[in-house]
XYZ file of C-alpha atoms in Angstrom:
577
model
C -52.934 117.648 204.826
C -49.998 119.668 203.758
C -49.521 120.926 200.154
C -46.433 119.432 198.869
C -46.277 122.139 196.088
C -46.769 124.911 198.414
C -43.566 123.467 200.518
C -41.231 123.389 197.424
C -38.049 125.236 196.650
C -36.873 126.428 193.699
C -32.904 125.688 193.097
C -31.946 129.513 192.726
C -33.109 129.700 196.572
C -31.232 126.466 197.758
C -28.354 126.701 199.850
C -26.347 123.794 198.673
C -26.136 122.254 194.740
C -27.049 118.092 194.675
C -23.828 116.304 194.128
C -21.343 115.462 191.345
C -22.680 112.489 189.926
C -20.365 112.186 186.685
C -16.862 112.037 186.547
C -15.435 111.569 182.760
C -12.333 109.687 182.422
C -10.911 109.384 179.192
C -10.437 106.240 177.972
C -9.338 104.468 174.993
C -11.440 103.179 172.222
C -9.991 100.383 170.027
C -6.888 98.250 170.447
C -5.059 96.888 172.910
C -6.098 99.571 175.656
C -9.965 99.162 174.160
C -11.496 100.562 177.670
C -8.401 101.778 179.240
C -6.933 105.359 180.647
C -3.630 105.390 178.417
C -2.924 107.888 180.886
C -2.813 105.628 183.735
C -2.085 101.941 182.039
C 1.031 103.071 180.244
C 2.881 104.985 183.237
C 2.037 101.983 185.671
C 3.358 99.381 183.458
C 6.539 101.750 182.893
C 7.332 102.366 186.427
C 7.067 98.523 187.389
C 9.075 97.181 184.048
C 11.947 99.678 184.882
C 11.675 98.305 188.735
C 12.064 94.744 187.707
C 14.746 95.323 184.902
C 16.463 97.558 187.284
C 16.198 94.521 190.000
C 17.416 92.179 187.963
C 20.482 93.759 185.999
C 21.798 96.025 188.541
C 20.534 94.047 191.917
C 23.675 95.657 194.007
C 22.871 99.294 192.829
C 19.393 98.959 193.388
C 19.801 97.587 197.140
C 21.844 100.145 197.597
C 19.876 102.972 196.689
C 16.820 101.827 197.933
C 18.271 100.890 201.300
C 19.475 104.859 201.299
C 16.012 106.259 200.243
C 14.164 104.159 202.850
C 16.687 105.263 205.708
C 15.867 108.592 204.814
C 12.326 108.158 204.273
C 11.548 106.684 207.085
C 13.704 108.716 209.593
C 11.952 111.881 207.982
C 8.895 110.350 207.786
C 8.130 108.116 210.912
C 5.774 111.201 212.859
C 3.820 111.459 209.776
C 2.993 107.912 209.191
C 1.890 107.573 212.892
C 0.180 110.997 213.475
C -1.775 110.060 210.103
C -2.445 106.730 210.904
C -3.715 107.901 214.067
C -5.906 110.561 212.327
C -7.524 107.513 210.047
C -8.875 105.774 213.457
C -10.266 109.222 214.668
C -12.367 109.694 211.498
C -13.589 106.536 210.996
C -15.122 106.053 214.303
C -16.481 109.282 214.060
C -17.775 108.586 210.970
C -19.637 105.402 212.167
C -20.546 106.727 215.817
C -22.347 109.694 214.975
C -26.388 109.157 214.005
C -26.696 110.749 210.932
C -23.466 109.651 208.827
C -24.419 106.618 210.563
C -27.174 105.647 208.650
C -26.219 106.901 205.058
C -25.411 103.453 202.824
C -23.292 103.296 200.211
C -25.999 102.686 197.520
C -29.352 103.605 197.376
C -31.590 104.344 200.533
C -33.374 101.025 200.207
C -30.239 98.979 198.530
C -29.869 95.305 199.864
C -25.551 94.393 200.445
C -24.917 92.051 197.613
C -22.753 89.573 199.905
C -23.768 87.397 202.937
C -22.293 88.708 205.876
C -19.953 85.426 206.076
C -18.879 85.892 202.623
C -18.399 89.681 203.244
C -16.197 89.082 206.738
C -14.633 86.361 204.880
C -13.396 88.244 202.135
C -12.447 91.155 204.044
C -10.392 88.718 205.813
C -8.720 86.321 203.212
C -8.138 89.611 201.244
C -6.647 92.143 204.063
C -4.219 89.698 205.459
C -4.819 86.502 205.693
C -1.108 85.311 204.639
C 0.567 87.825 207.497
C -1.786 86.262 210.107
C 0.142 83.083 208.998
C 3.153 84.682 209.118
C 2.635 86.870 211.898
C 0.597 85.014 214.341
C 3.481 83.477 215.586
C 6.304 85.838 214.184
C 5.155 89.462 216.221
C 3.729 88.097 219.679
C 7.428 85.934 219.699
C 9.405 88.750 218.448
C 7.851 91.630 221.043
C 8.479 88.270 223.745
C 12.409 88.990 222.978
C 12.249 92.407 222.411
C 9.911 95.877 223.468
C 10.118 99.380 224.082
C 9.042 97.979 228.110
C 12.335 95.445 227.904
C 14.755 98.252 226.221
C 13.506 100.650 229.037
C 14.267 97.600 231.671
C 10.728 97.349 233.026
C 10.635 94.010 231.828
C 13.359 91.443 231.267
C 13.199 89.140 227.784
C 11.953 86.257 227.049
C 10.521 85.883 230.775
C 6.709 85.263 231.318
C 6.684 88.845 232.494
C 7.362 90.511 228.793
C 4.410 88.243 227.565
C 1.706 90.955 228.461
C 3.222 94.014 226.926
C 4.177 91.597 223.604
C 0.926 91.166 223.131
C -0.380 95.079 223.804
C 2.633 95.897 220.964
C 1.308 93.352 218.286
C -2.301 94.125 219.047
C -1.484 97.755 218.224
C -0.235 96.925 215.084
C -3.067 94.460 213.709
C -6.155 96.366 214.819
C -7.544 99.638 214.138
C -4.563 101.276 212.851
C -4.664 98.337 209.500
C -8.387 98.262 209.605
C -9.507 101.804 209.897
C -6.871 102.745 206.653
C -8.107 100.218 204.883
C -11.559 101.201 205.959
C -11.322 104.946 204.918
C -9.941 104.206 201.609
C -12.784 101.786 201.175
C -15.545 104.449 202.393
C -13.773 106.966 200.094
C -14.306 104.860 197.003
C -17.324 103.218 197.713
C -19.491 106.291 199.142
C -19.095 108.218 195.640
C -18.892 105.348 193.393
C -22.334 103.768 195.230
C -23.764 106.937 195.578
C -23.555 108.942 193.133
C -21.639 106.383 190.437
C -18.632 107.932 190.249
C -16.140 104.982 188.891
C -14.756 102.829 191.229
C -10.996 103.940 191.045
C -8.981 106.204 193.711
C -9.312 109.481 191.618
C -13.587 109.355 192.590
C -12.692 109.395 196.007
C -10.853 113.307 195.787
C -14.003 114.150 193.595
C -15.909 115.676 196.563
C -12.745 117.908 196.912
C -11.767 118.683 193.585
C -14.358 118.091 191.336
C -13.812 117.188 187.331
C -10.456 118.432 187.868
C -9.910 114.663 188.920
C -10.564 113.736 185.089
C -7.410 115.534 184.062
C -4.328 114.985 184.702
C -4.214 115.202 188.571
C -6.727 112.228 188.852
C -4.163 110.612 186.225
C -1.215 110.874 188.596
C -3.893 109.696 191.532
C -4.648 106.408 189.907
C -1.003 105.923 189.108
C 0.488 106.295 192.299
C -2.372 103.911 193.596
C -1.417 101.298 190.846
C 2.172 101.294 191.809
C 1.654 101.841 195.478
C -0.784 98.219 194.845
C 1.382 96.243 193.266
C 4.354 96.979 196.025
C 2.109 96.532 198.766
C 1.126 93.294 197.609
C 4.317 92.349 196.888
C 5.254 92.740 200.140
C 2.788 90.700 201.467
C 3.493 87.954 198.867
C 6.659 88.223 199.987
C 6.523 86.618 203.566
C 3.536 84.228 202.184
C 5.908 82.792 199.494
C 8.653 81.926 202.162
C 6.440 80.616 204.361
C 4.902 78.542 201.614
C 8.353 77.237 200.363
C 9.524 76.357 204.309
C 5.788 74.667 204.377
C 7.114 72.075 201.052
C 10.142 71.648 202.717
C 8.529 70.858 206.618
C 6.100 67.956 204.561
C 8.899 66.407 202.780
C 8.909 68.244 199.090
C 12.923 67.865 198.788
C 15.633 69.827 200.891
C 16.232 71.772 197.683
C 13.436 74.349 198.562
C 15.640 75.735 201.136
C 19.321 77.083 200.761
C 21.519 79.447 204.097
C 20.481 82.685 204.325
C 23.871 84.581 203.045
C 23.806 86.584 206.544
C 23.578 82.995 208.207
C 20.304 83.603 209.601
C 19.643 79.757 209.513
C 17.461 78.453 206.104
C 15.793 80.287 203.734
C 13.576 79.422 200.703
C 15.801 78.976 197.839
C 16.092 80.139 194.211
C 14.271 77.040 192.702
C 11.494 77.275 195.635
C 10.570 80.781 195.040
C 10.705 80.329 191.366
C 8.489 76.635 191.423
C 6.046 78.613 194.350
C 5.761 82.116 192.188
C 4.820 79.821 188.930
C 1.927 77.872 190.813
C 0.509 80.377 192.847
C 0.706 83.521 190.820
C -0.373 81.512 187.617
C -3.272 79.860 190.022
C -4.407 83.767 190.528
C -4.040 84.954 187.219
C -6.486 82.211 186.205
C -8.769 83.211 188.917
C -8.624 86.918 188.411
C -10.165 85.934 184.732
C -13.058 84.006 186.411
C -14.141 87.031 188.099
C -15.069 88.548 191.586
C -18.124 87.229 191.939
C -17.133 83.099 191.426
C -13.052 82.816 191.883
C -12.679 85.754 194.796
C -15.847 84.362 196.401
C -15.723 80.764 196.562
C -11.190 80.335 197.630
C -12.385 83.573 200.546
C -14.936 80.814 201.902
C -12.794 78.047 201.617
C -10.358 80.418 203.514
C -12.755 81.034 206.153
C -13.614 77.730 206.818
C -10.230 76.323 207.070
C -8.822 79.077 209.267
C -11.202 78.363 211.985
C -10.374 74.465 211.894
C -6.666 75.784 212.707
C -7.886 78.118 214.775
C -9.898 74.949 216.522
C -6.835 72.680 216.661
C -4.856 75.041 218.324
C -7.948 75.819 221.270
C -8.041 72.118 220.970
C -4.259 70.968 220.912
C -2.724 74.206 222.319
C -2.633 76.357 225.303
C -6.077 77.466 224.762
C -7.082 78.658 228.260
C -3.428 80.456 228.611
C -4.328 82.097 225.294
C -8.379 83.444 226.423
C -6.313 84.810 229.580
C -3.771 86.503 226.619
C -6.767 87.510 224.454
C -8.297 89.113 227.219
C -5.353 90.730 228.823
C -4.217 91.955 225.362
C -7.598 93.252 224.606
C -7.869 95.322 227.344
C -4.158 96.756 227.253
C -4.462 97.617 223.691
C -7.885 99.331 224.396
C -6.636 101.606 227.438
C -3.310 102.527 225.746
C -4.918 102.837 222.315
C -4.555 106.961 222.354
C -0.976 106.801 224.248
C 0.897 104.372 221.926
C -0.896 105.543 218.709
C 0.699 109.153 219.276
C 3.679 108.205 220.836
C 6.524 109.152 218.757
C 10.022 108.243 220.301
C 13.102 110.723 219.700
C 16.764 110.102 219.573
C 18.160 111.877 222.686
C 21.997 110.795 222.232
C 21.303 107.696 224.841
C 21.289 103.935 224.289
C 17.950 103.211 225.389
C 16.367 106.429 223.349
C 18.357 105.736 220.297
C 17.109 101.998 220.542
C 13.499 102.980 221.121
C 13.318 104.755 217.633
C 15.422 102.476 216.105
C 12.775 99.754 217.360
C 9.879 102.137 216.458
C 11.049 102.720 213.154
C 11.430 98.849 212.520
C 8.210 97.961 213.836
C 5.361 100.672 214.020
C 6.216 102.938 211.203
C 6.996 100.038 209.118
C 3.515 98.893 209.495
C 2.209 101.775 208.971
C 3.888 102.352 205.704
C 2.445 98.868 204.950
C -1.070 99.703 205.555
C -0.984 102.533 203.530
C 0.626 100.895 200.587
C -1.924 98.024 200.724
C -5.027 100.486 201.489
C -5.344 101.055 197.750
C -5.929 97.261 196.605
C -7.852 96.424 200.001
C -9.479 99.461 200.135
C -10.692 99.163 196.204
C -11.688 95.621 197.279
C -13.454 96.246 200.422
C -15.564 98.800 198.568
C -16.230 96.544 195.475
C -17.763 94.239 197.872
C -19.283 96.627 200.464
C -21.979 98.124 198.011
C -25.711 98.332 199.891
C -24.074 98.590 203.392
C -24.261 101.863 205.787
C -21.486 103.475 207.012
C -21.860 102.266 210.166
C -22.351 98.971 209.291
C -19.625 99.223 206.894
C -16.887 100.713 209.416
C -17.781 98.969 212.422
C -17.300 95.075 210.329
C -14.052 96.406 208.606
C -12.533 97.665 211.676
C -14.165 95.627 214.491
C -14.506 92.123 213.310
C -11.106 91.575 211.305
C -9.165 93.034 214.002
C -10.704 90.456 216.489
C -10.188 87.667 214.382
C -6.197 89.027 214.510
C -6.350 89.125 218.155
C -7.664 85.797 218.072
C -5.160 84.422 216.085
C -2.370 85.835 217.810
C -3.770 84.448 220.815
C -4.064 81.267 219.820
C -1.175 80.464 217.808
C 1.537 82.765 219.134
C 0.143 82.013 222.487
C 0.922 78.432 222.188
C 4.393 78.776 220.514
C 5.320 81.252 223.417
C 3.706 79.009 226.270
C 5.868 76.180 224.712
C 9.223 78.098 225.380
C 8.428 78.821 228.613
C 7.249 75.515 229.754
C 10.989 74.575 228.472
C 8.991 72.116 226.004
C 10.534 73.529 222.983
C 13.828 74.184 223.739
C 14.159 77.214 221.988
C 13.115 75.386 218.415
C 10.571 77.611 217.841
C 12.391 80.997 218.477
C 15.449 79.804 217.000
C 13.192 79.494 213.502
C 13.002 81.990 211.030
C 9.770 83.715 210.684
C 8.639 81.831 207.934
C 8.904 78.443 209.932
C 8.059 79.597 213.384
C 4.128 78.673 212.901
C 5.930 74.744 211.618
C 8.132 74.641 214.354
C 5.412 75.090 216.806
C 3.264 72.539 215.220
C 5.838 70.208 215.513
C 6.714 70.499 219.204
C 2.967 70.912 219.593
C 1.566 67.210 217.531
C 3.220 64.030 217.101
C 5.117 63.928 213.871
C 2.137 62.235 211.729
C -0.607 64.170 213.049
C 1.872 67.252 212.293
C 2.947 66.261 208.382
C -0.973 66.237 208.186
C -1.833 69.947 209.444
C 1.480 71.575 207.861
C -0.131 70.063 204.822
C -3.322 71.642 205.435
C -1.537 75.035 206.541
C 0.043 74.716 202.990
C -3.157 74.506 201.426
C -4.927 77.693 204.007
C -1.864 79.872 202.739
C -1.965 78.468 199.110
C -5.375 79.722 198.848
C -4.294 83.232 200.917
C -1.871 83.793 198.355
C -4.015 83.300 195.480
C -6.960 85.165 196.570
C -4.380 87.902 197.500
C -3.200 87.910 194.109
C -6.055 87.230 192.208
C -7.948 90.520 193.812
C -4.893 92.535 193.002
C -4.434 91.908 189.652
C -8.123 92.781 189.523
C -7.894 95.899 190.910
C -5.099 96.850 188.954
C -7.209 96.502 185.641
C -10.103 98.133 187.626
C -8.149 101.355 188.039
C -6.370 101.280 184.985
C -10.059 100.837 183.360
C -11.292 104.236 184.777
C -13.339 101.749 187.680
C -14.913 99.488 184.816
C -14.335 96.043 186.000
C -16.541 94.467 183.269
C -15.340 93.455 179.499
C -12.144 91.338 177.938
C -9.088 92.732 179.541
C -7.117 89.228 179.302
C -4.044 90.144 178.497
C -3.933 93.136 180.813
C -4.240 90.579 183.581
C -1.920 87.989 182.588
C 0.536 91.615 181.921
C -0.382 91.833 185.978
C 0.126 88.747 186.658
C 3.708 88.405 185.625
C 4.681 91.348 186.821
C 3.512 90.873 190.073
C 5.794 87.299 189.935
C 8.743 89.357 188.664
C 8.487 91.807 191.377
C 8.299 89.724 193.985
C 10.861 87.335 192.575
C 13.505 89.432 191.730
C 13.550 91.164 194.846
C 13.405 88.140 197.257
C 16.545 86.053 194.961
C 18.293 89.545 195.183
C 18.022 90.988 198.455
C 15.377 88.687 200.560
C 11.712 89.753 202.303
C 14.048 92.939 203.196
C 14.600 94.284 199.459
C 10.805 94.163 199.436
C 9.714 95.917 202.658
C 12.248 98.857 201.714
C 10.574 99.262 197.955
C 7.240 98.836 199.812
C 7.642 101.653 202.303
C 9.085 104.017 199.566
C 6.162 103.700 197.248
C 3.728 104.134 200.461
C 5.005 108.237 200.953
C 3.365 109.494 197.791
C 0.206 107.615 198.911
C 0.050 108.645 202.428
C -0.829 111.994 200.703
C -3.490 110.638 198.517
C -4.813 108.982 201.636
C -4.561 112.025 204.086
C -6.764 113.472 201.050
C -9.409 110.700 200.885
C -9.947 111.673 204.809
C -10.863 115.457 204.137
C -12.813 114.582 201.462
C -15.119 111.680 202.701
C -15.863 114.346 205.654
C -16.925 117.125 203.369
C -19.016 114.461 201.258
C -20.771 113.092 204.357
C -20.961 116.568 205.628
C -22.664 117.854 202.669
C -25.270 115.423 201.907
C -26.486 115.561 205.481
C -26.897 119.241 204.731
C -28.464 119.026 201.436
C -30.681 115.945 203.286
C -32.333 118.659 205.765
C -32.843 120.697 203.096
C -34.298 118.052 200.848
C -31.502 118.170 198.071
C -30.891 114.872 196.501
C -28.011 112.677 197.792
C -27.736 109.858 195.277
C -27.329 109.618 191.376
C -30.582 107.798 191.019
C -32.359 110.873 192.921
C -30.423 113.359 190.842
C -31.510 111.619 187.866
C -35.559 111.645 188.843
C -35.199 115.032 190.401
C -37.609 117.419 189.476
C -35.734 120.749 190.546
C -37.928 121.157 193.229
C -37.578 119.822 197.133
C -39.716 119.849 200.305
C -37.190 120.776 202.967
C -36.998 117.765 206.157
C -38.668 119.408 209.190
């Protein structure tokens, strides 16, 4: 029998030092901010107030200025959002595919995941987004149907049953790995050194493994910031298109032709004043009150409910719609998206002075980047989330259900309900109702061609209710988050009136900027907060390698990994053989 003594190592001889497994973050200790980074809390709330008042008392200013940013922004910025986002998919699946980084688990060696796996897929789901799968389901496959880089180019004319198959390779690109694997890095980034080695569960712990304590000054202070406002954008965005879509939902079941006014660009109906107003006050007030109930009962129990009534839609449109044309789309879809997955994830288009190339990057620009720069700005709230939730899990296990399963339950969707809206234009059955409908009512206006007019009042209902509790759960794990960060990753405690602060401010942003500029005003504030983020996340990437990296070295040579094995560690270690 060996000598375990005889096999130790002293630390002066060890190649490699154990990990950081403390991370101070000052916080505050009485008051109002009892609990909370100063640092962080105050500058947040700051840069959000002066967004809102500057919304609402100078709206034609701040359109202005932002529309001129975001042209900029975006034009200067397209190549990195899509070489990054690329980047993102390449480390992930690395991450996951190799053995060794494989196996590691965010917790202890022997840690059991504290969700079911249905809970844990659900809330990955009803959290990531749910409400643009409402939106979107219908929205993307119809609006690639009119218009793709294949038509521009003339391989394909519009609307014909021909530009169906590269519709669906162009919204596939956008809702799988390129959403999933951001969110999933972010998540990894968090999780791995606040499960670990419990580090707090904010953004700064994720540049820890790069850094070190210089992430408790005032770098880690402009970290968590950026993430906060970055969050609360992001989300706004999102809340954007589910609060139209909401509002046109009222108005489809008979709530009073108030809820909808003309678009000022006469772009057909859009949700009015009073509708955003009435749907901000029930469904933002419905999250705040959740948020205060917790992760673990209000998050939990509306992500199941989500679950379950997603796949009765889903089942009423296999049922009711053109399922079988939609398993040939699913499939067809799948497979495109698969073998051009490298090609149009580093595909950049360039102006070259021509009508085609110039509409090619304007298209790109519209659509890719744009989704890109939503991704990003919504990693830092799903990415917390995921993470929160993800604790016990390996990293294989971990990457391979954030980035496989929710992106197949997209393709699904898109399948199934955009499948059925675009088979009912061609058949001639619609009459062009459905594309003639705004985004917001497209997913109506196919159930409504699709059902008699009882049997559709009932399920535009029920879609009312699905995105309802989308909207809250959205909400309700944002303004969660939020506090999390601002609390240096302490999620525990009274911090009331920090979420109701959330709360409204999350109402106001999205409010103001829908009344004063629609779902546009939004994506443009969205997309500039994402830049200083992309950073942060192109960060996160270097340094969940060089974590990984490292405690696979210090595991050969016996080095402890976790915080618990740090704590019980003797000094000595018995290098693996």
């Amino acid at each position: 029998m060996t000598d375990n003594s005889a096999a130790t190592t002293s630390t002066d001889d060890l190649p490699i030092e154990p990990p950081m497994v403390e991370l101070s973050i000052p916080t505050h200790d009485s008051g109002f901010y009892d609990g909370f980074s100063r640092e962080v809390s105050i500058p947040g709330k700051i840069i959000v107030s002066l967004l809102i008042m500057w919304a609402i008392f100078f709206p034609l200013n701040a359109i202005e200025t932002l529309k001129a940013a975001n042209d900029s922004i975006i034009a200067m910025f397209g190549g990195w959002y899509i070489y990054l986002t690329a980047a993102l998919v390449v480390v992930c699946l690395v991450l996951a595919l190799i053995p060794q980084s494989g196996r590691l688990r965010l917790g202890a060696p022997d840690e059991a995941p504290e969700f079911s796996r249905f809970s844990w897929f659900a809330m990955l789901f009803g959290a990531g987004i749910g409400i643009g799968m409402l939106t979107f389901s219908t929205g993307e496959p119809l609006a690639h149907f009119a218009n793709n880089p294949d038509i521009i180019r003339g391989d394909v004319e519009a609307l014909s049953a021909e530009a169906v198959r590269s519709a669906y390779m162009y919204t596939f690109l956008h809702w799988g790995f390129g959403a999933w694997c951001t969110y999933a890095l972010v998540g990894l980034g968090i999780g791995y050194v606040s499960h670990r080695r419990g580090l707090p569960l904010t953004i700064r712990s994720s540049l820890a493994p790069l850094f070190g304590k210089v992430m408790s000054g005032i770098g880690g202070h402009i970290v968590d910031v950026v993430a906060v406002v970055a969050t609360i954008l992001g989300v706004a965005y999102t809340l954007g298109f589910g609060v139209e879509q909401f509002v046109a939902g009222l108005y489809r079941i008979g709530f009073g032709e108030w809820l909808m006014t003309e678009k000022p660009d006469g772009g057909g109906l859009g949700a009015s004043s009073m509708g955003i107003i009435l749907a901000l006050v029930v469904l933002v007030g419905a999250s705040t009150v959740s948020a205060l109930s917790g992760v673990g009962r209000g998050i939990k129990w509306l992500s199941n409910l989500n679950m379950g009534l997603s796949f009765g839609l889903l089942g009423l449109f296999a049922v009711a719609g053109s399922g079988l044309y939609a398993i040939e789309l699913l499939w067809s879809g799948t497979l495109d998206y698969i073998l051009t997955l490298p090609q149009q994830t580093l595909t950049l288009f360039k102006a070259d002075g021509s009508e085609v190339g110039d509409a090619l990057v304007a298209w790109q620009l519209g659509w890719s980047v744009s989704y890109w720069a939503w991704w990003i700005a919504f990693a830092p709230f799903v990415g917390m989330f995921i993470a929160r939730i993800s604790r016990g899990r390996t990293i294989r296990e971990y990457v391979l259900g954030v980035a496989l399963v929710p992106s197949l339950m997209c393709f699904v969707w898109m399948a199934l309900a955009g499948g059925t809206a675009i088979d009912l234009e061609l058949s001639g059955a619609a009459g062009g109702s459905i594309l003639e409908a705004s985004m917001a009512d497209q997913l109506y206006a196919t159930l409504a061609v699709m059902l008699s007019e009882g049997t559709m009042m009932i399920v535009s209902g029920l879609v009312v209710i699905l995105l309802m509790t989308y909207l809250i759960t959205s909400a309700d794990s944002a303004i969660l988050i939020v506090n999390t960060i601002n609390g240096a990753g302490d999620d525990e405690g009274s911090r009331r009136y920090h979420i109701v602060f959330w709360g409204i401010a999350l109402a106001f942003v999205v409010g103001s900027m829908l009344i004063l500029g629609g779902i546009e005003a939004i994506r443009v504030t969205m997309i500039i907060g994402a830049l200083p983020f992309s950073v942060v996340v192109a960060l996160m990437a270097i340094s969940i390698c060089k974590a990984v990296a490292y405690d696979l070295i210090r595991k050969r040579h016996g080095v402890p990994t976790t915080a618990e094995a740090c704590e019980n560690w003797d000094g000595k270690v018995t290098p693996a053989e």
